[in-house]
Amino acid sequence: MRKLIQGIVDFREHLKPSYQETFERLALGQKPDVLFVGCSDSRVVPNLFASTEPGDLFVIRNVGNLIAPCDVTSSQNVREHAEAAAIEYAVLQLGVADIVICGHSECGATLAVLDETRTLSPNLTCWLENLHPSVVRMKNGDVLDSTLSPHNQLSQINVLQQLEHLATYPVVQEALHAGKLRLHAWWFNIAKVEVEIYDPTIKKFRPIDKKMAERLLQTMDSTDTVTKREMSSPFTDFMSWKPCWDKLSKARPFDLNALIADPTH
């Protein structure tokens, strides 16, 4: 806490003047390009490893970078409404062009579910049920990189599993069908300080180096059909949305590999 307090003072004295104009503009509304879904882990810092600025990312963070699936058979679409609300807000109101789900190495969530001797708190146990499909996939032999430790193998699988959960949301499905949204699977290797992206053509995660970045940017330049919504304030028409479960009848199945933006073209 001492570091936070001193950091505020340092920001006020050294950085605030250079950011004043930026935040004055952002006070009028936000138009982020990306919904970033990441883990709450303190070592995962997207603003650092992606060099983003205020207003660039709309962020969901939770233990394990998990997204509860949308249940098309129930009037209550999800058990956890916080993530669902953020997804709807990002897609319907902010009109984000891309959604990134970013897992990471040495994830406490994957370590916890693989340790059958560990007793977890009730709420954490309930929340980590969203990770169990990933455990099943790994036990069935669905491994992307056998050189990794089991908990890191699970972490990579989990990124793809959570993308499948994300694709169950009708608002996401509609944006995908309309060509207004791209999905991306990232994985942050903490020890190597390396951000990797899932390549569906080889079914593995690959580092986002300069060459890969150029390919990604070329792909986005050629397929970017998203028209950003103008906003007069951060909460314009907030209460006018139709919630996810109002559109359940329009839900359609997807092939995950076909959904993920291909970084090789």
PDB file of C-alpha atoms in Angstrom:
ATOM      1  CA  MET A   1       0.000   0.000   0.000  1.00  0.00           C
ATOM      2  CA  ARG A   2       2.889   2.352   0.698  1.00  0.00           C
ATOM      3  CA  LYS A   3       4.064   1.874  -2.882  1.00  0.00           C
ATOM      4  CA  LEU A   4       0.620   2.783  -4.227  1.00  0.00           C
ATOM      5  CA  ILE A   5       0.406   5.967  -2.193  1.00  0.00           C
ATOM      6  CA  GLN A   6       3.888   7.080  -3.183  1.00  0.00           C
ATOM      7  CA  GLY A   7       3.101   6.161  -6.768  1.00  0.00           C
ATOM      8  CA  ILE A   8       0.135   8.543  -6.785  1.00  0.00           C
ATOM      9  CA  VAL A   9       2.385  11.353  -5.613  1.00  0.00           C
ATOM     10  CA  ASP A  10       4.970  10.499  -8.274  1.00  0.00           C
ATOM     11  CA  PHE A  11       2.249  10.479 -10.938  1.00  0.00           C
ATOM     12  CA  ARG A  12       0.911  13.861  -9.835  1.00  0.00           C
ATOM     13  CA  GLU A  13       4.341  15.447  -9.818  1.00  0.00           C
ATOM     14  CA  HIS A  14       5.914  13.894 -12.903  1.00  0.00           C
ATOM     15  CA  LEU A  15       3.312  12.380 -15.278  1.00  0.00           C
ATOM     16  CA  LYS A  16      -0.005  14.133 -14.718  1.00  0.00           C
ATOM     17  CA  PRO A  17       0.829  17.205 -16.848  1.00  0.00           C
ATOM     18  CA  SER A  18       1.680  15.068 -19.876  1.00  0.00           C
ATOM     19  CA  TYR A  19      -1.575  13.078 -19.524  1.00  0.00           C
ATOM     20  CA  GLN A  20      -3.886  16.001 -18.740  1.00  0.00           C
ATOM     21  CA  GLU A  21      -5.064  16.488 -22.320  1.00  0.00           C
ATOM     22  CA  THR A  22      -5.555  12.746 -22.825  1.00  0.00           C
ATOM     23  CA  PHE A  23      -7.811  12.389 -19.805  1.00  0.00           C
ATOM     24  CA  GLU A  24      -9.747  15.544 -20.641  1.00  0.00           C
ATOM     25  CA  ARG A  25     -10.574  13.922 -23.979  1.00  0.00           C
ATOM     26  CA  LEU A  26     -11.400  10.570 -22.368  1.00  0.00           C
ATOM     27  CA  ALA A  27     -13.739  12.290 -19.915  1.00  0.00           C
ATOM     28  CA  LEU A  28     -16.033  12.920 -22.904  1.00  0.00           C
ATOM     29  CA  GLY A  29     -16.286   9.215 -23.746  1.00  0.00           C
ATOM     30  CA  GLN A  30     -14.337   6.064 -24.446  1.00  0.00           C
ATOM     31  CA  LYS A  31     -13.886   4.169 -27.715  1.00  0.00           C
ATOM     32  CA  PRO A  32     -11.524   1.276 -26.988  1.00  0.00           C
ATOM     33  CA  ASP A  33     -10.678  -1.073 -29.836  1.00  0.00           C
ATOM     34  CA  VAL A  34     -10.253  -4.207 -27.747  1.00  0.00           C
ATOM     35  CA  LEU A  35     -11.990  -6.107 -24.976  1.00  0.00           C
ATOM     36  CA  PHE A  36      -9.136  -7.718 -23.051  1.00  0.00           C
ATOM     37  CA  VAL A  37     -10.033 -10.673 -20.821  1.00  0.00           C
ATOM     38  CA  GLY A  38      -7.183 -11.520 -18.482  1.00  0.00           C
ATOM     39  CA  CYS A  39      -6.355 -13.079 -15.154  1.00  0.00           C
ATOM     40  CA  SER A  40      -6.300 -11.085 -11.927  1.00  0.00           C
ATOM     41  CA  ASP A  41      -2.716 -12.244 -11.395  1.00  0.00           C
ATOM     42  CA  SER A  42      -0.528  -9.263 -10.472  1.00  0.00           C
ATOM     43  CA  ARG A  43       2.187 -10.410 -12.882  1.00  0.00           C
ATOM     44  CA  VAL A  44      -0.031 -10.024 -15.950  1.00  0.00           C
ATOM     45  CA  VAL A  45       0.197  -6.369 -16.977  1.00  0.00           C
ATOM     46  CA  PRO A  46      -1.254  -5.793 -20.472  1.00  0.00           C
ATOM     47  CA  ASN A  47      -0.619  -2.049 -20.361  1.00  0.00           C
ATOM     48  CA  LEU A  48       3.067  -2.880 -19.981  1.00  0.00           C
ATOM     49  CA  PHE A  49       3.623  -5.783 -22.382  1.00  0.00           C
ATOM     50  CA  ALA A  50       1.268  -4.357 -25.042  1.00  0.00           C
ATOM     51  CA  SER A  51       2.361  -0.743 -24.531  1.00  0.00           C
ATOM     52  CA  THR A  52      -1.226   0.502 -24.352  1.00  0.00           C
ATOM     53  CA  GLU A  53      -2.444   3.922 -23.275  1.00  0.00           C
ATOM     54  CA  PRO A  54      -5.504   4.988 -21.267  1.00  0.00           C
ATOM     55  CA  GLY A  55      -8.629   4.396 -23.347  1.00  0.00           C
ATOM     56  CA  ASP A  56      -7.147   1.610 -25.498  1.00  0.00           C
ATOM     57  CA  LEU A  57      -8.506  -1.416 -23.627  1.00  0.00           C
ATOM     58  CA  PHE A  58     -11.810  -2.359 -22.037  1.00  0.00           C
ATOM     59  CA  VAL A  59     -10.784  -4.949 -19.462  1.00  0.00           C
ATOM     60  CA  ILE A  60     -12.284  -7.954 -17.693  1.00  0.00           C
ATOM     61  CA  ARG A  61     -10.019  -9.503 -15.075  1.00  0.00           C
ATOM     62  CA  ASN A  62     -10.789 -12.411 -12.799  1.00  0.00           C
ATOM     63  CA  VAL A  63      -9.166 -15.506 -11.328  1.00  0.00           C
ATOM     64  CA  GLY A  64      -8.180 -17.735 -14.241  1.00  0.00           C
ATOM     65  CA  ASN A  65      -9.352 -15.440 -17.087  1.00  0.00           C
ATOM     66  CA  LEU A  66     -12.642 -17.339 -17.102  1.00  0.00           C
ATOM     67  CA  ILE A  67     -15.910 -16.665 -18.927  1.00  0.00           C
ATOM     68  CA  ALA A  68     -19.012 -18.514 -17.760  1.00  0.00           C
ATOM     69  CA  PRO A  69     -20.808 -19.953 -20.805  1.00  0.00           C
ATOM     70  CA  CYS A  70     -24.150 -18.597 -21.929  1.00  0.00           C
ATOM     71  CA  ASP A  71     -26.820 -21.249 -21.287  1.00  0.00           C
ATOM     72  CA  VAL A  72     -29.245 -21.182 -24.217  1.00  0.00           C
ATOM     73  CA  THR A  73     -31.648 -23.512 -22.384  1.00  0.00           C
ATOM     74  CA  SER A  74     -32.233 -21.205 -19.430  1.00  0.00           C
ATOM     75  CA  SER A  75     -33.833 -17.809 -18.959  1.00  0.00           C
ATOM     76  CA  GLN A  76     -30.909 -17.009 -16.669  1.00  0.00           C
ATOM     77  CA  ASN A  77     -28.101 -17.111 -19.196  1.00  0.00           C
ATOM     78  CA  VAL A  78     -25.131 -17.290 -16.824  1.00  0.00           C
ATOM     79  CA  ARG A  79     -24.342 -17.848 -13.173  1.00  0.00           C
ATOM     80  CA  GLU A  80     -21.957 -14.904 -13.155  1.00  0.00           C
ATOM     81  CA  HIS A  81     -23.462 -11.698 -14.533  1.00  0.00           C
ATOM     82  CA  ALA A  82     -20.441  -9.411 -14.131  1.00  0.00           C
ATOM     83  CA  GLU A  83     -18.544 -10.889 -17.082  1.00  0.00           C
ATOM     84  CA  ALA A  84     -21.719 -11.188 -19.168  1.00  0.00           C
ATOM     85  CA  ALA A  85     -22.560  -7.532 -18.597  1.00  0.00           C
ATOM     86  CA  ALA A  86     -19.048  -6.440 -19.567  1.00  0.00           C
ATOM     87  CA  ILE A  87     -19.170  -8.524 -22.761  1.00  0.00           C
ATOM     88  CA  GLU A  88     -22.509  -7.007 -23.755  1.00  0.00           C
ATOM     89  CA  TYR A  89     -21.291  -3.505 -22.974  1.00  0.00           C
ATOM     90  CA  ALA A  90     -18.091  -3.967 -24.975  1.00  0.00           C
ATOM     91  CA  VAL A  91     -19.794  -5.457 -28.039  1.00  0.00           C
ATOM     92  CA  LEU A  92     -23.108  -3.597 -28.123  1.00  0.00           C
ATOM     93  CA  GLN A  93     -22.223  -0.219 -26.686  1.00  0.00           C
ATOM     94  CA  LEU A  94     -18.522   0.284 -27.319  1.00  0.00           C
ATOM     95  CA  GLY A  95     -18.449  -1.669 -30.572  1.00  0.00           C
ATOM     96  CA  VAL A  96     -15.040  -3.229 -29.947  1.00  0.00           C
ATOM     97  CA  ALA A  97     -13.449  -4.764 -33.028  1.00  0.00           C
ATOM     98  CA  ASP A  98     -11.475  -7.445 -31.215  1.00  0.00           C
ATOM     99  CA  ILE A  99     -11.719  -9.596 -28.105  1.00  0.00           C
ATOM    100  CA  VAL A 100      -8.563 -11.072 -26.603  1.00  0.00           C
ATOM    101  CA  ILE A 101      -8.568 -13.798 -23.983  1.00  0.00           C
ATOM    102  CA  CYS A 102      -5.123 -13.901 -22.430  1.00  0.00           C
ATOM    103  CA  GLY A 103      -3.942 -16.699 -20.180  1.00  0.00           C
ATOM    104  CA  HIS A 104      -0.515 -16.967 -18.632  1.00  0.00           C
ATOM    105  CA  SER A 105       2.093 -19.329 -17.260  1.00  0.00           C
ATOM    106  CA  GLU A 106       2.245 -20.275 -13.575  1.00  0.00           C
ATOM    107  CA  CYS A 107      -1.460 -19.536 -13.165  1.00  0.00           C
ATOM    108  CA  GLY A 108      -2.708 -20.107  -9.631  1.00  0.00           C
ATOM    109  CA  ALA A 109      -6.114 -21.195 -10.920  1.00  0.00           C
ATOM    110  CA  THR A 110      -4.732 -24.071 -12.983  1.00  0.00           C
ATOM    111  CA  LEU A 111      -2.385 -25.076 -10.172  1.00  0.00           C
ATOM    112  CA  ALA A 112      -5.336 -25.158  -7.778  1.00  0.00           C
ATOM    113  CA  VAL A 113      -7.627 -27.365  -9.871  1.00  0.00           C
ATOM    114  CA  LEU A 114      -4.850 -29.868 -10.541  1.00  0.00           C
ATOM    115  CA  ASP A 115      -3.963 -30.174  -6.852  1.00  0.00           C
ATOM    116  CA  GLU A 116      -6.552 -32.575  -5.473  1.00  0.00           C
ATOM    117  CA  THR A 117      -5.123 -32.228  -1.956  1.00  0.00           C
ATOM    118  CA  ARG A 118      -5.792 -28.499  -1.756  1.00  0.00           C
ATOM    119  CA  THR A 119      -8.914 -27.212   0.005  1.00  0.00           C
ATOM    120  CA  LEU A 120     -10.306 -24.086  -1.615  1.00  0.00           C
ATOM    121  CA  SER A 121     -12.748 -21.509  -0.285  1.00  0.00           C
ATOM    122  CA  PRO A 122     -16.423 -22.009  -1.277  1.00  0.00           C
ATOM    123  CA  ASN A 123     -16.671 -19.096  -3.703  1.00  0.00           C
ATOM    124  CA  LEU A 124     -13.380 -19.930  -5.379  1.00  0.00           C
ATOM    125  CA  THR A 125     -14.438 -23.566  -5.724  1.00  0.00           C
ATOM    126  CA  CYS A 126     -17.662 -22.490  -7.409  1.00  0.00           C
ATOM    127  CA  TRP A 127     -15.907 -20.042  -9.728  1.00  0.00           C
ATOM    128  CA  LEU A 128     -13.298 -22.570 -10.834  1.00  0.00           C
ATOM    129  CA  GLU A 129     -16.046 -24.860 -12.118  1.00  0.00           C
ATOM    130  CA  ASN A 130     -15.674 -22.787 -15.286  1.00  0.00           C
ATOM    131  CA  LEU A 131     -12.188 -24.282 -15.620  1.00  0.00           C
ATOM    132  CA  HIS A 132     -13.277 -27.917 -15.357  1.00  0.00           C
ATOM    133  CA  PRO A 133     -14.052 -28.352 -19.096  1.00  0.00           C
ATOM    134  CA  SER A 134     -10.421 -27.434 -19.757  1.00  0.00           C
ATOM    135  CA  VAL A 135      -9.280 -30.113 -17.297  1.00  0.00           C
ATOM    136  CA  VAL A 136     -11.404 -32.677 -19.115  1.00  0.00           C
ATOM    137  CA  ARG A 137      -9.899 -31.677 -22.445  1.00  0.00           C
ATOM    138  CA  MET A 138      -6.374 -32.084 -21.105  1.00  0.00           C
ATOM    139  CA  LYS A 139      -7.150 -35.471 -19.555  1.00  0.00           C
ATOM    140  CA  ASN A 140      -8.534 -36.538 -22.931  1.00  0.00           C
ATOM    141  CA  GLY A 141      -5.185 -35.747 -24.539  1.00  0.00           C
ATOM    142  CA  ASP A 142      -5.914 -32.290 -25.917  1.00  0.00           C
ATOM    143  CA  VAL A 143      -2.442 -30.825 -25.276  1.00  0.00           C
ATOM    144  CA  LEU A 144      -0.939 -27.972 -27.293  1.00  0.00           C
ATOM    145  CA  ASP A 145       2.646 -28.128 -26.009  1.00  0.00           C
ATOM    146  CA  SER A 146       3.797 -31.306 -24.276  1.00  0.00           C
ATOM    147  CA  THR A 147       7.066 -29.660 -23.213  1.00  0.00           C
ATOM    148  CA  LEU A 148       5.218 -27.479 -20.707  1.00  0.00           C
ATOM    149  CA  SER A 149       4.422 -28.455 -17.138  1.00  0.00           C
ATOM    150  CA  PRO A 150       0.864 -29.782 -16.619  1.00  0.00           C
ATOM    151  CA  HIS A 151      -0.489 -26.573 -15.105  1.00  0.00           C
ATOM    152  CA  ASN A 152       0.891 -24.539 -18.010  1.00  0.00           C
ATOM    153  CA  GLN A 153      -0.507 -27.027 -20.519  1.00  0.00           C
ATOM    154  CA  LEU A 154      -3.864 -26.573 -18.830  1.00  0.00           C
ATOM    155  CA  SER A 155      -3.495 -22.796 -18.915  1.00  0.00           C
ATOM    156  CA  GLN A 156      -3.073 -22.828 -22.698  1.00  0.00           C
ATOM    157  CA  ILE A 157      -5.998 -25.192 -23.213  1.00  0.00           C
ATOM    158  CA  ASN A 158      -8.081 -23.010 -20.944  1.00  0.00           C
ATOM    159  CA  VAL A 159      -7.619 -19.957 -23.174  1.00  0.00           C
ATOM    160  CA  LEU A 160      -9.232 -21.833 -26.062  1.00  0.00           C
ATOM    161  CA  GLN A 161     -11.954 -23.243 -23.827  1.00  0.00           C
ATOM    162  CA  GLN A 162     -12.884 -19.778 -22.593  1.00  0.00           C
ATOM    163  CA  LEU A 163     -13.075 -18.574 -26.198  1.00  0.00           C
ATOM    164  CA  GLU A 164     -15.609 -21.333 -26.774  1.00  0.00           C
ATOM    165  CA  HIS A 165     -17.557 -20.073 -23.770  1.00  0.00           C
ATOM    166  CA  LEU A 166     -17.345 -16.535 -25.149  1.00  0.00           C
ATOM    167  CA  ALA A 167     -18.710 -17.688 -28.504  1.00  0.00           C
ATOM    168  CA  THR A 168     -21.884 -18.980 -26.822  1.00  0.00           C
ATOM    169  CA  TYR A 169     -23.066 -15.398 -26.254  1.00  0.00           C
ATOM    170  CA  PRO A 170     -25.593 -14.337 -28.901  1.00  0.00           C
ATOM    171  CA  VAL A 171     -24.228 -10.778 -28.957  1.00  0.00           C
ATOM    172  CA  VAL A 172     -20.797 -12.177 -29.805  1.00  0.00           C
ATOM    173  CA  GLN A 173     -22.215 -14.581 -32.383  1.00  0.00           C
ATOM    174  CA  GLU A 174     -24.116 -11.817 -34.150  1.00  0.00           C
ATOM    175  CA  ALA A 175     -21.052  -9.575 -34.316  1.00  0.00           C
ATOM    176  CA  LEU A 176     -18.973 -12.460 -35.680  1.00  0.00           C
ATOM    177  CA  HIS A 177     -21.550 -13.291 -38.342  1.00  0.00           C
ATOM    178  CA  ALA A 178     -21.671  -9.634 -39.344  1.00  0.00           C
ATOM    179  CA  GLY A 179     -17.888  -9.505 -39.729  1.00  0.00           C
ATOM    180  CA  LYS A 180     -17.615  -6.874 -37.011  1.00  0.00           C
ATOM    181  CA  LEU A 181     -15.622  -8.856 -34.477  1.00  0.00           C
ATOM    182  CA  ARG A 182     -12.446 -10.921 -34.280  1.00  0.00           C
ATOM    183  CA  LEU A 183     -11.413 -13.295 -31.486  1.00  0.00           C
ATOM    184  CA  HIS A 184      -7.828 -13.824 -30.357  1.00  0.00           C
ATOM    185  CA  ALA A 185      -6.190 -16.304 -27.980  1.00  0.00           C
ATOM    186  CA  TRP A 186      -3.071 -15.003 -26.221  1.00  0.00           C
ATOM    187  CA  TRP A 187      -0.792 -16.550 -23.626  1.00  0.00           C
ATOM    188  CA  PHE A 188       1.782 -14.671 -21.564  1.00  0.00           C
ATOM    189  CA  ASN A 189       4.899 -16.602 -20.585  1.00  0.00           C
ATOM    190  CA  ILE A 190       5.977 -14.827 -17.415  1.00  0.00           C
ATOM    191  CA  ALA A 191       9.500 -16.226 -17.115  1.00  0.00           C
ATOM    192  CA  LYS A 192      10.304 -15.487 -20.765  1.00  0.00           C
ATOM    193  CA  VAL A 193       8.376 -12.183 -20.786  1.00  0.00           C
ATOM    194  CA  GLU A 194       6.852 -13.375 -24.055  1.00  0.00           C
ATOM    195  CA  VAL A 195       3.337 -12.813 -25.402  1.00  0.00           C
ATOM    196  CA  GLU A 196       2.186 -15.652 -27.635  1.00  0.00           C
ATOM    197  CA  ILE A 197      -0.816 -15.978 -29.935  1.00  0.00           C
ATOM    198  CA  TYR A 198      -2.678 -19.142 -30.873  1.00  0.00           C
ATOM    199  CA  ASP A 199      -2.184 -20.101 -34.494  1.00  0.00           C
ATOM    200  CA  PRO A 200      -5.100 -22.336 -35.597  1.00  0.00           C
ATOM    201  CA  THR A 201      -3.167 -23.547 -38.649  1.00  0.00           C
ATOM    202  CA  ILE A 202      -0.616 -25.362 -36.478  1.00  0.00           C
ATOM    203  CA  LYS A 203      -2.738 -25.551 -33.309  1.00  0.00           C
ATOM    204  CA  LYS A 204      -0.030 -24.030 -31.152  1.00  0.00           C
ATOM    205  CA  PHE A 205       0.829 -20.737 -29.505  1.00  0.00           C
ATOM    206  CA  ARG A 206       3.532 -18.692 -31.259  1.00  0.00           C
ATOM    207  CA  PRO A 207       5.430 -15.609 -30.027  1.00  0.00           C
ATOM    208  CA  ILE A 208       4.220 -12.266 -31.324  1.00  0.00           C
ATOM    209  CA  ASP A 209       7.553 -11.114 -32.700  1.00  0.00           C
ATOM    210  CA  LYS A 210       8.032  -8.412 -35.329  1.00  0.00           C
ATOM    211  CA  LYS A 211       7.332 -10.770 -38.226  1.00  0.00           C
ATOM    212  CA  MET A 212       4.174 -12.136 -36.625  1.00  0.00           C
ATOM    213  CA  ALA A 213       3.016  -8.627 -35.738  1.00  0.00           C
ATOM    214  CA  GLU A 214       3.387  -7.547 -39.369  1.00  0.00           C
ATOM    215  CA  ARG A 215       1.238 -10.483 -40.486  1.00  0.00           C
ATOM    216  CA  LEU A 216      -1.404  -9.687 -37.892  1.00  0.00           C
ATOM    217  CA  LEU A 217      -1.536  -6.033 -38.876  1.00  0.00           C
ATOM    218  CA  GLN A 218      -1.780  -6.875 -42.583  1.00  0.00           C
ATOM    219  CA  THR A 219      -4.668  -9.225 -41.868  1.00  0.00           C
ATOM    220  CA  MET A 220      -6.463  -6.597 -39.824  1.00  0.00           C
ATOM    221  CA  ASP A 221      -5.947  -3.915 -42.468  1.00  0.00           C
ATOM    222  CA  SER A 222      -7.525  -6.150 -45.103  1.00  0.00           C
ATOM    223  CA  THR A 223     -10.468  -7.352 -43.022  1.00  0.00           C
ATOM    224  CA  ASP A 224     -11.257  -4.413 -40.757  1.00  0.00           C
ATOM    225  CA  THR A 225     -14.954  -3.761 -41.391  1.00  0.00           C
ATOM    226  CA  VAL A 226     -15.861  -2.498 -37.964  1.00  0.00           C
ATOM    227  CA  THR A 227     -17.488   0.913 -37.729  1.00  0.00           C
ATOM    228  CA  LYS A 228     -16.935   2.431 -34.321  1.00  0.00           C
ATOM    229  CA  ARG A 229     -19.929   3.899 -32.517  1.00  0.00           C
ATOM    230  CA  GLU A 230     -19.668   7.513 -31.499  1.00  0.00           C
ATOM    231  CA  MET A 231     -20.324   8.149 -27.828  1.00  0.00           C
ATOM    232  CA  SER A 232     -21.332  11.307 -26.037  1.00  0.00           C
ATOM    233  CA  SER A 233     -20.572   9.792 -22.625  1.00  0.00           C
ATOM    234  CA  PRO A 234     -19.312   6.475 -21.228  1.00  0.00           C
ATOM    235  CA  PHE A 235     -22.852   5.337 -20.378  1.00  0.00           C
ATOM    236  CA  THR A 236     -24.906   6.610 -23.311  1.00  0.00           C
ATOM    237  CA  ASP A 237     -28.075   4.510 -23.695  1.00  0.00           C
ATOM    238  CA  PHE A 238     -26.780   2.101 -21.037  1.00  0.00           C
ATOM    239  CA  MET A 239     -30.284   1.014 -20.055  1.00  0.00           C
ATOM    240  CA  SER A 240     -31.479   0.611 -23.651  1.00  0.00           C
ATOM    241  CA  TRP A 241     -29.546  -2.600 -24.347  1.00  0.00           C
ATOM    242  CA  LYS A 242     -31.315  -5.879 -24.832  1.00  0.00           C
ATOM    243  CA  PRO A 243     -29.636  -8.353 -22.489  1.00  0.00           C
ATOM    244  CA  CYS A 244     -28.019 -11.511 -23.761  1.00  0.00           C
ATOM    245  CA  TRP A 245     -30.913 -13.799 -22.892  1.00  0.00           C
ATOM    246  CA  ASP A 246     -33.343 -11.769 -25.026  1.00  0.00           C
ATOM    247  CA  LYS A 247     -31.473 -13.068 -28.070  1.00  0.00           C
ATOM    248  CA  LEU A 248     -31.023 -16.712 -27.121  1.00  0.00           C
ATOM    249  CA  SER A 249     -33.194 -17.948 -29.972  1.00  0.00           C
ATOM    250  CA  LYS A 250     -30.601 -16.625 -32.422  1.00  0.00           C
ATOM    251  CA  ALA A 251     -27.709 -18.596 -30.940  1.00  0.00           C
ATOM    252  CA  ARG A 252     -25.751 -20.697 -33.439  1.00  0.00           C
ATOM    253  CA  PRO A 253     -22.883 -23.179 -33.011  1.00  0.00           C
ATOM    254  CA  PHE A 254     -19.346 -22.350 -34.144  1.00  0.00           C
ATOM    255  CA  ASP A 255     -16.108 -24.094 -35.013  1.00  0.00           C
ATOM    256  CA  LEU A 256     -13.520 -22.535 -32.684  1.00  0.00           C
ATOM    257  CA  ASN A 257     -10.597 -22.784 -35.108  1.00  0.00           C
ATOM    258  CA  ALA A 258     -12.681 -20.985 -37.715  1.00  0.00           C
ATOM    259  CA  LEU A 259     -13.518 -18.240 -35.227  1.00  0.00           C
ATOM    260  CA  ILE A 260     -10.012 -17.322 -34.116  1.00  0.00           C
ATOM    261  CA  ALA A 261      -8.349 -14.707 -36.281  1.00  0.00           C
ATOM    262  CA  ASP A 262      -5.693 -16.435 -38.416  1.00  0.00           C
ATOM    263  CA  PRO A 263      -2.318 -14.733 -37.836  1.00  0.00           C
ATOM    264  CA  THR A 264      -0.657 -16.325 -40.871  1.00  0.00           C
ATOM    265  CA  HIS A 265      -2.551 -14.620 -43.698  1.00  0.00           C
TER     266      HIS A 265
END
